[in-house]
Structures are given as structure tokens and as C-alpha cells.
XYZ file of C-alpha atoms in Angstrom:
664
model
C -45.353 -2.743 10.150
C -42.463 -2.376 8.010
C -39.623 -3.144 11.331
C -42.646 -5.609 12.346
C -41.340 -7.146 8.103
C -37.845 -6.777 9.462
C -38.798 -8.733 13.542
C -40.297 -11.104 11.525
C -38.583 -11.971 8.427
C -35.342 -12.754 11.851
C -37.411 -14.809 13.881
C -37.717 -16.574 10.626
C -34.714 -17.065 9.898
C -33.109 -18.254 12.950
C -35.741 -21.297 12.579
C -33.773 -21.511 9.313
C -30.026 -21.065 10.275
C -30.933 -24.517 12.568
C -32.895 -25.894 10.153
C -29.158 -25.555 7.898
C -27.150 -26.109 11.209
C -28.483 -29.658 10.683
C -30.070 -31.553 8.499
C -27.082 -30.492 5.709
C -24.773 -32.212 8.194
C -27.604 -35.505 8.403
C -27.802 -36.155 4.835
C -23.270 -36.083 5.248
C -23.134 -38.856 8.076
C -25.902 -40.918 5.407
C -24.726 -39.959 2.146
C -27.572 -37.979 1.685
C -27.775 -35.719 -1.377
C -30.790 -34.236 -1.545
C -30.593 -33.056 2.285
C -26.860 -31.897 1.370
C -28.194 -30.009 -1.320
C -30.670 -28.441 1.518
C -27.986 -26.616 2.375
C -27.640 -24.112 -0.875
C -31.517 -23.806 -1.142
C -31.735 -22.879 2.680
C -28.365 -20.355 2.920
C -30.073 -18.179 0.006
C -34.070 -18.274 2.457
C -31.049 -17.330 4.763
C -29.337 -14.827 2.834
C -33.388 -13.243 1.217
C -35.048 -12.793 4.957
C -31.036 -11.043 6.714
C -31.438 -9.080 3.723
C -35.068 -8.027 3.776
C -34.873 -7.717 8.022
C -32.040 -5.201 7.845
C -33.759 -2.464 3.571
C -36.788 -2.657 7.638
C -34.203 -1.373 9.457
C -32.752 1.415 7.128
C -36.367 1.798 5.933
C -37.045 2.818 9.601
C -33.712 5.274 9.309
C -34.334 6.669 5.773
C -37.689 7.489 7.157
C -37.176 8.601 10.225
C -39.409 6.038 12.193
C -39.015 6.981 15.890
C -41.478 4.692 17.311
C -38.199 2.390 16.822
C -36.211 2.703 19.660
C -33.470 2.057 17.653
C -33.923 4.783 15.253
C -35.227 7.126 18.086
C -31.874 7.079 19.850
C -29.439 7.291 17.064
C -30.748 9.660 13.960
C -32.211 12.977 14.091
C -34.833 14.712 11.770
C -32.295 17.179 10.375
C -29.120 14.823 9.706
C -28.260 13.728 6.574
C -29.277 11.974 3.661
C -26.323 9.414 4.020
C -25.675 9.177 7.915
C -29.295 8.563 7.595
C -27.972 6.431 6.360
C -24.908 4.923 7.553
C -26.982 5.213 10.572
C -28.589 1.879 10.575
C -25.086 0.386 10.970
C -24.032 2.459 13.702
C -25.436 1.301 16.651
C -24.628 -1.784 18.476
C -28.387 -3.428 16.944
C -28.043 -2.004 13.687
C -24.021 -3.150 12.781
C -25.172 -6.488 14.535
C -27.145 -6.848 11.588
C -24.760 -5.437 9.138
C -22.418 -8.815 10.917
C -24.317 -11.311 10.271
C -26.302 -9.779 7.043
C -22.305 -10.409 6.261
C -22.099 -13.888 7.089
C -25.067 -15.445 5.563
C -23.027 -13.257 2.286
C -20.587 -14.907 2.828
C -22.391 -18.447 2.826
C -24.319 -17.369 -0.144
C -20.771 -16.812 -2.637
C -19.879 -20.929 -0.993
C -23.622 -22.312 -1.741
C -23.711 -20.520 -5.921
C -19.946 -20.092 -6.328
C -17.938 -22.778 -5.228
C -19.653 -25.767 -8.059
C -16.257 -27.855 -7.702
C -16.410 -28.730 -4.044
C -17.209 -32.139 -3.087
C -20.773 -32.114 -2.245
C -20.024 -33.497 1.331
C -16.967 -30.672 2.634
C -19.473 -28.167 1.385
C -23.071 -29.035 2.850
C -20.505 -29.408 6.091
C -18.935 -25.886 5.601
C -22.662 -24.293 5.322
C -24.241 -26.070 7.339
C -20.823 -24.922 10.057
C -21.992 -21.175 9.018
C -25.195 -21.650 9.752
C -24.351 -22.707 13.417
C -22.766 -19.423 13.130
C -25.434 -17.580 11.916
C -28.142 -19.370 14.622
C -25.834 -17.793 16.904
C -25.542 -14.723 16.444
C -29.270 -14.694 15.698
C -30.444 -15.223 18.457
C -28.548 -13.321 19.879
C -29.726 -10.343 18.327
C -34.090 -11.544 18.725
C -32.932 -12.210 22.943
C -30.508 -9.589 24.140
C -29.849 -6.647 21.118
C -34.196 -6.541 19.145
C -33.094 -3.474 16.543
C -37.226 -3.154 16.459
C -37.748 -1.764 20.327
C -39.748 0.227 19.661
C -40.870 3.434 21.604
C -44.271 4.817 23.076
C -45.249 7.270 23.116
C -43.054 8.057 20.090
C -40.127 11.230 20.713
C -41.198 14.266 17.928
C -37.679 13.709 17.573
C -34.682 11.189 17.510
C -31.406 12.138 19.865
C -29.296 12.312 16.971
C -25.752 9.778 16.027
C -22.446 10.499 17.459
C -21.262 13.273 15.611
C -17.423 11.798 15.514
C -19.717 9.196 13.292
C -21.400 11.388 10.495
C -18.238 10.910 8.422
C -18.390 9.689 5.297
C -14.976 7.599 6.210
C -16.535 6.206 8.733
C -19.405 5.645 7.623
C -17.578 3.211 4.425
C -15.692 1.793 7.246
C -18.049 -0.807 9.331
C -19.106 -2.139 6.130
C -15.884 -3.024 5.128
C -14.581 -4.163 8.693
C -17.657 -6.266 9.190
C -16.480 -8.094 5.718
C -13.392 -8.631 6.764
C -13.216 -10.166 10.589
C -17.092 -11.640 9.404
C -15.451 -13.138 5.687
C -12.920 -15.231 8.448
C -15.975 -17.295 9.622
C -16.099 -19.410 6.435
C -11.802 -20.190 6.448
C -13.305 -21.122 10.308
C -15.721 -22.945 8.198
C -14.223 -24.404 5.948
C -11.679 -26.682 8.841
C -14.508 -27.315 11.092
C -15.987 -28.927 7.905
C -12.863 -29.981 7.346
C -12.072 -32.008 10.616
C -15.243 -33.697 11.249
C -14.552 -35.280 7.654
C -11.359 -36.158 9.145
C -9.662 -34.805 5.673
C -6.898 -31.651 4.799
C -5.818 -31.085 1.125
C -3.721 -29.445 -1.208
C -7.570 -29.455 -2.740
C -9.145 -28.222 0.341
C -6.423 -25.147 0.309
C -7.171 -24.226 -2.991
C -10.714 -24.060 -2.027
C -9.721 -21.821 1.207
C -7.522 -19.345 -0.770
C -9.774 -16.935 -2.280
C -12.136 -17.214 0.049
C -9.015 -16.165 3.228
C -7.600 -13.674 0.058
C -11.364 -12.313 -0.094
C -12.057 -11.955 3.626
C -8.243 -10.067 3.594
C -8.218 -7.442 1.464
C -12.021 -6.247 3.024
C -9.911 -6.343 6.604
C -7.580 -4.267 5.695
C -9.840 -1.928 3.651
C -11.475 -1.554 6.901
C -8.621 -0.988 8.585
C -7.549 1.962 6.784
C -10.320 3.476 6.577
C -9.891 3.429 10.243
C -6.691 4.572 10.318
C -7.772 7.830 7.725
C -10.736 8.281 9.383
C -8.437 9.049 12.526
C -5.704 11.082 10.289
C -8.529 13.937 9.747
C -11.216 13.673 12.658
C -9.889 12.950 15.603
C -7.873 16.397 15.224
C -4.600 14.874 16.735
C -2.562 14.067 13.295
C -1.531 10.719 14.046
C -2.750 7.830 12.114
C -2.427 4.099 14.254
C -3.177 4.825 18.687
C -2.659 1.143 19.661
C -6.314 1.741 20.847
C -7.926 -1.673 22.004
C -11.077 -1.575 19.482
C -7.472 -0.886 16.415
C -6.275 -4.044 17.753
C -9.378 -6.057 17.697
C -9.285 -5.174 13.898
C -5.636 -5.457 13.229
C -5.348 -9.530 15.535
C -7.124 -10.686 12.598
C -5.343 -9.430 10.028
C -2.378 -10.185 11.157
C -3.762 -13.780 12.137
C -5.096 -14.194 8.174
C -2.029 -13.186 7.011
C 0.189 -16.155 8.177
C -3.703 -17.848 7.626
C -2.709 -16.881 3.720
C 0.193 -18.195 3.411
C 0.359 -20.927 5.124
C -2.803 -22.174 2.679
C -0.208 -21.665 -0.525
C 2.319 -24.337 1.765
C -0.428 -27.049 1.447
C -1.758 -26.471 -1.650
C 1.326 -26.601 -2.860
C 3.609 -28.503 -1.353
C 1.489 -31.277 1.284
C 2.488 -29.637 4.244
C 1.836 -27.214 7.642
C -2.041 -28.575 7.010
C -2.266 -28.607 10.385
C -1.253 -25.394 10.947
C -3.464 -24.442 8.494
C -6.413 -25.734 9.803
C -4.862 -23.982 13.308
C -4.698 -20.495 12.025
C -9.058 -20.962 10.401
C -9.998 -21.834 13.686
C -7.390 -18.641 15.392
C -7.880 -16.272 12.758
C -11.870 -16.593 13.496
C -11.664 -16.826 17.272
C -9.361 -13.653 16.572
C -12.489 -11.742 14.902
C -15.372 -12.921 17.910
C -12.908 -11.903 20.478
C -13.175 -8.468 19.032
C -16.990 -8.469 18.641
C -17.316 -9.599 22.768
C -14.332 -6.797 23.544
C -16.055 -4.368 22.354
C -19.693 -5.165 22.556
C -19.512 -6.023 26.186
C -18.524 -3.077 27.593
C -15.248 -3.590 28.918
C -13.547 -0.877 27.265
C -15.323 3.101 26.398
C -13.898 4.260 23.539
C -14.188 6.483 20.391
C -15.339 3.229 18.517
C -16.488 1.362 20.951
C -20.561 -0.246 21.687
C -20.642 1.162 25.381
C -23.857 -1.564 25.391
C -25.231 -3.725 29.103
C -22.628 -6.277 30.678
C -24.296 -8.660 30.735
C -25.274 -8.900 26.599
C -21.280 -9.342 26.744
C -22.770 -12.884 28.298
C -24.119 -14.164 26.104
C -21.518 -13.418 23.498
C -18.393 -15.124 25.960
C -20.525 -18.241 26.325
C -20.716 -17.378 22.279
C -16.658 -16.696 22.213
C -17.059 -20.286 24.210
C -18.888 -21.997 22.238
C -16.749 -21.562 18.536
C -13.260 -21.951 20.437
C -13.499 -24.292 22.724
C -15.894 -26.799 20.123
C -13.284 -25.995 17.222
C -10.255 -26.126 19.945
C -11.246 -29.387 20.966
C -12.003 -31.120 17.223
C -8.197 -29.833 16.531
C -7.138 -30.997 19.467
C -8.549 -34.844 18.724
C -8.008 -34.574 15.119
C -5.289 -33.322 14.478
C -2.977 -35.707 15.463
C -5.017 -37.780 11.882
C -3.757 -35.898 9.700
C -0.778 -36.806 7.051
C 2.264 -34.958 7.352
C 3.601 -33.597 3.997
C 6.142 -33.054 2.220
C 9.807 -33.273 3.555
C 11.736 -29.995 2.835
C 15.807 -28.040 4.265
C 16.029 -25.595 6.195
C 17.246 -23.352 3.484
C 13.804 -23.810 0.741
C 10.535 -21.341 1.196
C 8.643 -23.812 3.205
C 11.254 -23.017 5.618
C 10.719 -19.263 4.377
C 7.052 -18.909 4.979
C 6.980 -21.295 8.219
C 9.697 -18.610 9.950
C 6.765 -15.428 8.745
C 4.291 -17.967 10.029
C 6.287 -18.235 13.279
C 6.396 -13.867 13.522
C 3.569 -13.444 12.403
C 1.911 -15.327 15.143
C 4.229 -13.894 17.484
C 3.607 -10.335 16.040
C -0.125 -10.892 17.300
C -0.194 -13.236 20.651
C 2.234 -9.413 21.226
C -0.471 -6.983 21.215
C -3.005 -9.754 22.084
C -1.216 -10.559 24.799
C -0.986 -5.699 25.639
C -4.816 -5.380 24.812
C -6.005 -7.903 27.106
C -3.181 -7.599 29.945
C -5.406 -4.557 31.129
C -8.694 -5.819 30.497
C -7.344 -8.967 33.122
C -5.145 -7.385 35.931
C -8.325 -4.255 36.266
C -10.908 -8.302 36.525
C -8.879 -9.740 39.299
C -7.341 -6.408 40.669
C -9.072 -3.838 40.686
C -6.409 -1.544 39.336
C -6.208 1.058 36.635
C -3.353 0.359 33.689
C -2.603 2.139 29.929
C -0.706 -0.465 27.650
C 0.325 2.219 25.382
C 2.676 2.210 22.369
C 6.037 2.655 24.675
C 5.037 -1.100 24.826
C 3.659 -1.329 21.400
C 6.809 0.293 19.766
C 9.753 -1.799 21.777
C 7.801 -5.292 21.154
C 6.063 -5.602 17.473
C 8.307 -3.487 15.639
C 11.851 -5.535 16.440
C 9.545 -8.448 15.625
C 7.898 -6.865 12.125
C 11.489 -5.567 11.222
C 12.693 -9.377 10.951
C 9.493 -10.154 9.060
C 10.513 -7.417 6.051
C 14.010 -9.040 6.060
C 12.996 -12.437 5.630
C 9.985 -10.667 3.071
C 13.037 -9.487 1.206
C 14.617 -13.382 0.662
C 11.879 -15.592 1.107
C 10.768 -15.033 -2.567
C 13.784 -16.160 -4.375
C 13.617 -19.533 -2.577
C 12.911 -22.383 -4.484
C 10.836 -25.397 -3.039
C 11.751 -27.864 -0.825
C 15.867 -27.337 -0.852
C 17.547 -24.134 -1.522
C 21.022 -22.319 -1.932
C 20.956 -19.496 0.218
C 24.217 -18.078 -0.729
C 22.742 -17.447 -4.603
C 20.190 -16.232 -3.504
C 22.544 -13.694 -1.173
C 24.631 -12.675 -3.753
C 21.634 -12.635 -5.499
C 21.253 -9.517 -3.375
C 23.643 -7.835 -2.847
C 22.916 -4.787 -5.014
C 19.625 -4.896 -3.345
C 21.842 -5.037 0.566
C 24.462 -1.930 -0.887
C 21.566 0.446 -2.023
C 19.970 0.139 1.442
C 22.904 0.813 3.607
C 23.462 3.541 1.524
C 20.173 4.693 1.482
C 19.926 3.794 4.712
C 23.634 6.891 5.349
C 22.572 8.962 3.145
C 18.693 9.551 5.682
C 21.753 9.818 9.061
C 24.173 12.261 7.351
C 20.645 14.580 6.252
C 19.288 14.083 10.070
C 21.728 13.543 12.143
C 19.250 13.934 15.058
C 16.231 11.020 14.181
C 16.445 7.785 15.463
C 18.434 5.036 15.044
C 15.384 2.470 14.372
C 14.459 5.444 12.124
C 16.877 4.607 9.762
C 17.401 1.226 10.295
C 13.998 0.836 9.732
C 14.505 2.452 5.989
C 17.233 1.381 4.254
C 15.077 -2.051 6.261
C 12.263 -1.008 3.222
C 14.114 -0.297 0.772
C 15.292 -3.163 0.795
C 12.060 -4.824 0.444
C 11.312 -2.717 -1.880
C 14.567 -3.962 -3.790
C 14.693 -7.809 -2.597
C 10.868 -7.480 -4.535
C 11.913 -5.868 -7.619
C 14.401 -7.767 -8.411
C 12.803 -11.698 -8.016
C 10.564 -9.797 -10.453
C 12.956 -8.359 -12.853
C 14.624 -12.980 -12.134
C 11.711 -13.764 -13.298
C 11.989 -12.197 -16.432
C 14.675 -12.805 -16.961
C 15.859 -8.658 -17.405
C 19.171 -8.371 -18.597
C 19.806 -11.586 -19.455
C 17.256 -12.724 -22.035
C 16.983 -10.502 -24.922
C 13.262 -7.588 -24.318
C 10.551 -9.103 -26.737
C 11.612 -12.445 -24.341
C 11.323 -10.482 -21.077
C 8.052 -9.367 -22.762
C 6.543 -11.877 -23.682
C 7.674 -13.640 -20.071
C 6.022 -10.174 -18.232
C 2.872 -11.762 -19.590
C 2.601 -14.760 -19.371
C 3.821 -14.635 -14.918
C 0.710 -15.302 -13.192
C -1.736 -12.800 -11.554
C -1.886 -13.269 -8.684
C 2.844 -12.947 -8.565
C 1.867 -9.914 -9.857
C -0.547 -9.448 -6.469
C 3.061 -11.276 -4.587
C 4.442 -8.177 -5.606
C 2.538 -5.052 -5.170
C 1.714 -6.485 -2.203
C 5.116 -6.686 -1.074
C 5.891 -3.252 -2.399
C 2.360 -1.600 -1.196
C 4.594 -2.960 2.823
C 7.654 -1.585 1.366
C 5.657 1.627 0.739
C 4.271 2.556 3.348
C 7.209 1.291 6.021
C 8.552 5.163 4.004
C 5.520 6.841 5.442
C 5.139 5.110 8.628
C 8.947 6.025 9.590
C 8.449 9.449 7.713
C 5.574 10.519 9.945
C 6.579 9.082 13.151
C 10.506 9.601 13.277
C 10.638 13.726 11.833
C 7.223 15.232 12.893
C 6.819 18.804 13.654
C 3.753 20.170 15.602
C 3.299 23.884 17.194
C 0.320 24.004 19.479
C 0.229 27.040 20.370
C -2.509 30.444 21.506
C -3.536 32.958 18.468
C -5.460 35.569 17.855
C -5.704 37.349 13.769
C -2.295 38.473 13.324
C -0.898 35.510 15.156
C 2.181 34.003 13.004
C 3.224 30.325 13.294
C 7.009 28.669 12.462
C 7.450 25.451 11.473
C 8.871 22.930 8.744
C 9.686 25.980 6.423
C 6.033 27.589 6.500
C 4.807 30.772 7.905
C 1.367 29.691 8.838
C -0.441 33.070 9.348
C -3.867 33.183 11.848
C -6.590 35.798 9.598
C -9.909 34.959 12.204
C -12.321 32.701 12.310
C -15.715 32.603 10.777
C -19.275 30.972 12.360
C -21.134 29.127 9.963
C -24.386 26.848 9.876
C -24.715 23.273 8.595
C -27.896 21.352 8.810
C -27.507 20.451 12.310
C -24.799 21.849 13.377
C -23.024 25.639 13.829
C -20.157 25.721 12.641
C -15.829 27.858 13.951
C -14.391 28.256 10.640
C -10.373 29.316 11.166
C -8.695 31.010 7.515
C -4.887 30.194 7.628
C -2.342 31.253 5.331
C 0.393 29.025 4.559
C 3.476 31.120 2.676
C 6.546 29.719 2.127
C 9.938 31.934 1.628
C 7.699 34.620 1.217
C 5.357 33.199 -1.080
C 1.858 32.096 -0.545
C 1.249 28.053 -0.648
C -2.156 27.340 0.223
C -5.216 28.581 2.322
C -6.499 25.701 5.300
C -9.946 26.064 6.783
C -9.869 23.762 10.219
C -13.553 24.150 11.387
C -14.565 23.282 14.857
C -18.265 21.643 15.115
C -20.872 21.578 17.542
C -24.580 19.246 17.311
C -27.343 20.994 19.021
C -29.058 17.584 18.884
C -26.711 15.853 20.581
C -24.619 18.626 22.411
C -20.925 17.934 21.459
C -18.243 18.753 19.436
C -16.266 17.763 16.556
C -12.712 18.910 15.046
C -12.837 18.863 11.387
C -8.482 20.048 10.442
C -7.188 21.184 7.593
C -4.646 18.664 5.452
C -1.779 20.516 3.044
C -1.211 17.265 1.294
C 1.901 16.422 -0.725
C 4.311 13.747 -1.438
C 6.809 15.332 0.662
C 3.985 15.109 3.769
C 1.751 16.821 5.258
C 0.581 20.312 6.359
C -1.958 19.993 8.966
C -3.917 21.864 10.788
C -6.527 21.880 13.678
C -8.454 24.017 16.078
C -9.650 23.753 19.602
C -12.413 25.993 22.137
C -10.603 29.933 22.711
C -8.475 29.855 25.028
C -11.155 31.204 28.029
C -14.677 32.880 27.234
C -13.139 36.065 28.366
C -10.844 35.919 25.360
C -12.528 34.939 22.734
C -9.974 36.332 19.970
C -7.901 33.812 21.426
C -7.786 30.242 20.197
C -6.054 26.900 20.371
C -4.355 26.467 16.791
C -2.480 22.516 16.248
C -0.209 22.617 13.439
C 2.286 20.171 12.308
C 3.593 18.746 9.965
C 3.690 14.924 9.384
C 6.951 14.255 6.435
C 5.734 10.802 3.881
C 2.210 10.186 5.741
C 0.777 9.793 2.375
C 2.158 7.350 1.609
C 0.774 4.994 4.109
C -2.348 5.575 2.237
C -0.790 4.811 -1.456
C 1.128 1.449 0.841
C -2.216 0.523 1.711
C -3.445 0.923 -1.295
C -1.186 -1.195 -2.827
C -1.496 -3.865 -0.197
C -4.836 -3.962 -0.989
C -4.133 -4.047 -5.127
C -1.710 -6.973 -4.151
C -4.907 -9.118 -3.298
C -7.880 -7.739 -5.775
C -4.737 -9.307 -8.559
C -4.651 -12.347 -6.953
C -7.276 -12.767 -6.690
C -8.141 -12.140 -10.115
C -6.153 -14.787 -11.145
C -7.809 -18.318 -13.350
C -6.664 -20.520 -10.837
C -8.332 -19.262 -7.541
C -11.336 -19.021 -9.489
C -13.916 -21.476 -7.395
C -16.865 -21.118 -8.959
C -14.558 -22.845 -12.607
C -16.491 -26.099 -13.131
C -14.596 -28.922 -14.010
C -14.360 -30.296 -18.008
C -17.241 -32.222 -19.839
C -16.830 -35.858 -19.406
C -18.181 -36.981 -22.683
C -20.787 -34.881 -25.543
C -23.675 -33.727 -23.640
C -22.642 -34.299 -20.376
C -22.643 -30.640 -17.235
C -20.332 -29.893 -14.658
C -21.224 -31.734 -12.336
C -20.318 -31.669 -8.667
C -17.495 -33.137 -7.010
C -18.660 -36.363 -4.609
């Protein structure tokens, strides 16, 4: 009965979304306040219906209702409760329902929180959001129903892919979807502004917090996925340029450009067309990723292998959403007023270069992701575009971007003194050069690009701190005055400082773990010693353990350094007897200097059960990737808490007894 309630709720949700996609638009055209305000009521109802459907599916997984095909295909009675809940979004159908839930929740957020947005713009925005909801609800009901029944019901389920039965990956999809689905509301704002024919600094101010919120969630989602791949897959890597990784990374790059562009539109009235275009393209890249992952084009550890006919449906939605919005942009963009003028050396110019570099980087990743698919579709030839292409094309662009990021925040609006800025950064430049020379001296065999990159990471970190120090006049004014200035700096500025510093810290982790990684892969039997990066690792043997739905063979590795005991590592190889597959559970000793990483594979041969394949790695500075990523997200959160970005702030009272109302 519960699944039928969920399916009925989805059908009602489709009907409500169709009403919301039409009525507020007509109301805005006719200046009918009641019809425009109906968007708020329909948003609440739509969210409630989709939430009921999602709860019904989760309940089916929790109680192991194997009469539901989705549950029977992706769960098992012996699975721990956490992963029964996580299996709700572990399949194509369940993840699509989560996708839609987040989509309508963002619409609800605008309807309830954005009280100071003009009523017409708000109504049109919610109507566009409903168009997207209707498209995906129809896709779900017609091709991907999560509540399909199976009769006779199996005695037990087939279990979820064991690789997905992990806490990190259980958290990864919700954050990832909150990110790139969150950009849908920015897309809706952009299309609504195009329909209205007006983009101004106030519009950019309303859009910024939603853009920033989606960017923070997407950052966390990507980092969780990278962290999961690092410790779960047993390869010792944190990024593989897998196409499915790329389709989440491209909206992040475009969203970063979008946020910076919106800042210029808000503060200077410039970049209006560019900001609108970036809003459309960022969500378009999210839709493109949805198509690639769900169309059956890819076989990946975190792609959904589904019927290609579903891909045709998504391709149709993609064509309507992207084609329609770009056509509308082409019609309206020439009518947009030009912004304020600025000199070639100014903060506006710096942000323009920032945007162009990010757009070029996005295009580079897009080409590397789509080219193999297009080539196979046209010629049937299969090729792989991997790290060599991306390292040669993407990395140099980002290094130039780091140089610009160090200079840009020190430039003033409209016109700046580049010579004065470079003079203030001379000590930072000297320090970064010294850091590069020290790294080169300590490791003359290291790649030249790695040495240069370390110097640029120090450059960015030093430039960020220099800009902050100049803002509070540290060393130029009495300490009390500097502290007062520090307290009065807006949180959005601290957000920028923390986020840019976070990127510098990430770079140190990227470079250290890529350029100076040590690795040993060997056959080992009890008593074998492995030397790596100054550590002596002794293999003590393997014992068999039983988990709730798997059998584990756990190795014991004792680690020494200079003859002294350091730690004991216990990597595992788990065999899931229902799914019939195995997973690697790595053991990692983490310090700020680097990770000692161990994983174990099957015995070298069935006749030699005492010999096991061991993979031991030393990953220098890799922990700084996670620290820097946390700083990136923290910077976004700090900016979001800035009172100037509170979209729900009511307008000032105009007289005694008056109440805040939405602007007309």
C-alpha cells in the first residue's frame, strides 16, 4: 500500500508542476497578483508530494519490501540499516527521485525565503523551475518508475553494489545533487530575467546566495567522492579523470566563474550578458552530466547502466532546456544595457580574465570527456582520453589562473595601479621563488612543473594574506585599529580569503601526492619485509572474519621506522556472498607529512594461498587536499552568512504598523 501512495503522490506532483509552470507566468503577463502568488502555494504542495514519494520509497527499503522491483534489485535483508537507507538513492530510479526532491526543495526555498524579490520575477522563476520539475517527473513516471512491483516477490534481494556500501559514498550523492541540481534555481532566475527583459545589479544580488549555496554543496560532494575513491578502490589515487568525475567537475568550474561574474554585475553593473549565459551553461552542464551518466553511454563504477531509450528521453529534455534557453538568450541579449566602463587594469578586468580562464578550462574538460564518445558514435573506434591529455591542457590553464588570483583582489574597481600592486607583492614573489628553489634543492629529480607549482601555491597563499593585511592596515596602523578593522570586515571578504587560501593548500596536496608518490606492489608471505619512503613494513599474515553480509580476509602489517614501532595497518579484502563481488578496504596511516597506504588483493595463485599481492604507497602531503577542500567549502559558508547576502531580509517599514511586502 505504501508504494502505491508514493506513486500516486508522484502523479499528483506532475499535475501540480504543470499548473505551476503555467499559471504564475500568465499572472505575471496579466499583472494578476493572485495568480502570481499561487506559485508559493503550489511550490509547498509540490515539495510535500515529492517528499511523500521519497519517504515511501525509503520505507520500502527500510522494511525490505521485495515486492518493489527497485528494492529487490538493490537491497538485501542482511544489509546494515544505514546502507538500506542509502540504497534509496543507490539506483537509477531512487537517485532520480532524490534529484527531483532537491529540485523542488530549491524552488520551495525561493518561494519562502526570497521575500524581497519582485513578485513578477519570483513568479516567473518558480514557473521555470516547475518546467524542469515537470520534465523530470514525467521522465520518472513514464520510463523510470521507482515503485514498479514484481510478482511473485523474491525471498530476498540482489543487494546493492558492494562498492556503494560505504559511509563516504552514502553521503556523496545527496551533496553532489544539492550542488548541481541547486544550479537549477540560478538557471530559473536567468530564464525569468530573459523573459522579463531586465537584468540589473539587484538581480545579481538575489542570484548570488543561491549560486554560492549550490557551489558549496557541489564542492563537498566532489570532495566526498574523491575521498571515497582514495580509500575504497585500493588504487591510492584521489582523481582519475573518469568521465563521470568530469561531469560533476565541469559545473563546478562554470559555477565558480558564474559567482565571480555575478559579483561584477552586482557591484559595477557589468557582465550582464556573460552572467546570464554562465547561469544557463552551468545548469546545462549539470543536465549534460545527467544524460551521460543515465543514458548507458558509459560503464563506470559510479554510472548507472540503464536502457539507452531512457537516454533518448533525457536527450529530449536536454534539447528543450538548453536549446530553448539559449534561443531566448540570443533574442534578449542584444537588448541588455551595457555596464560601467573600466580600464584594462582594474578589478573588473581581473575578474574577466578569471572568467575566461575558467571557461577555457571547462571547455578543455568538456572536449576530453565528449570526444571519445562522439568518435565512437561516428566511427565505432574506441579511444581513451586520460590523465596525459588533462595534465597537458588543463593544468597550465589553472596555473595561469593562480597567478591572476594572487593579483586580482588587490586591484581596485574601475582603474587600478598595477605597478603599485606588484610592488606590494614583491616580498610574496620573493618568498614563492625561495620556496621553489628549496623544493628543487631538496629533490632535484622532481618534475620542473611540480617545483613551479609549489612556488605558485606559496604565491597565492602569500598574496591572499597580503591583501587581508592591507585591508586591516596591519603594520601601518596601531594594533588596536587593525583589530577593529579586522572585526568590521564583511564575512564575504573573509570567505574569499579562506577559499583562496584553501585552493593554495589544495595545490600543495595535489602536487605532493602526484609528483613524489612512492609505490611498491609485490607478492608477500608472512615475514616478508617491504621498504618504502623510510618505513619498514612487515607482512604478518591474513585472518578471516565475517561481517553482516560479507566475509573478510584481513591482513596485518606492522610498520617500523629506524627500528622503532610506528603503527599496525589492517587492510581487508571483502567478499560479498549475495552480490558475488569483492571490494578492497584500504588501511591508511595519515599524518600532515603524508599517508602510508596499504591494500591487499587476492593470493598470487590458488595453489599458493600464503602469498598475497600487497600494494604499499607513500602519498606525501595528500591530507592537505582534504584540508584545503574543507577551507574552500568553509569560505563559501562564511560568505553565505554575510548579512548582505540574506535573500529573505524584509524591506524596511515605511510607517507605523506597516508590514514588509514583496516589491512589485
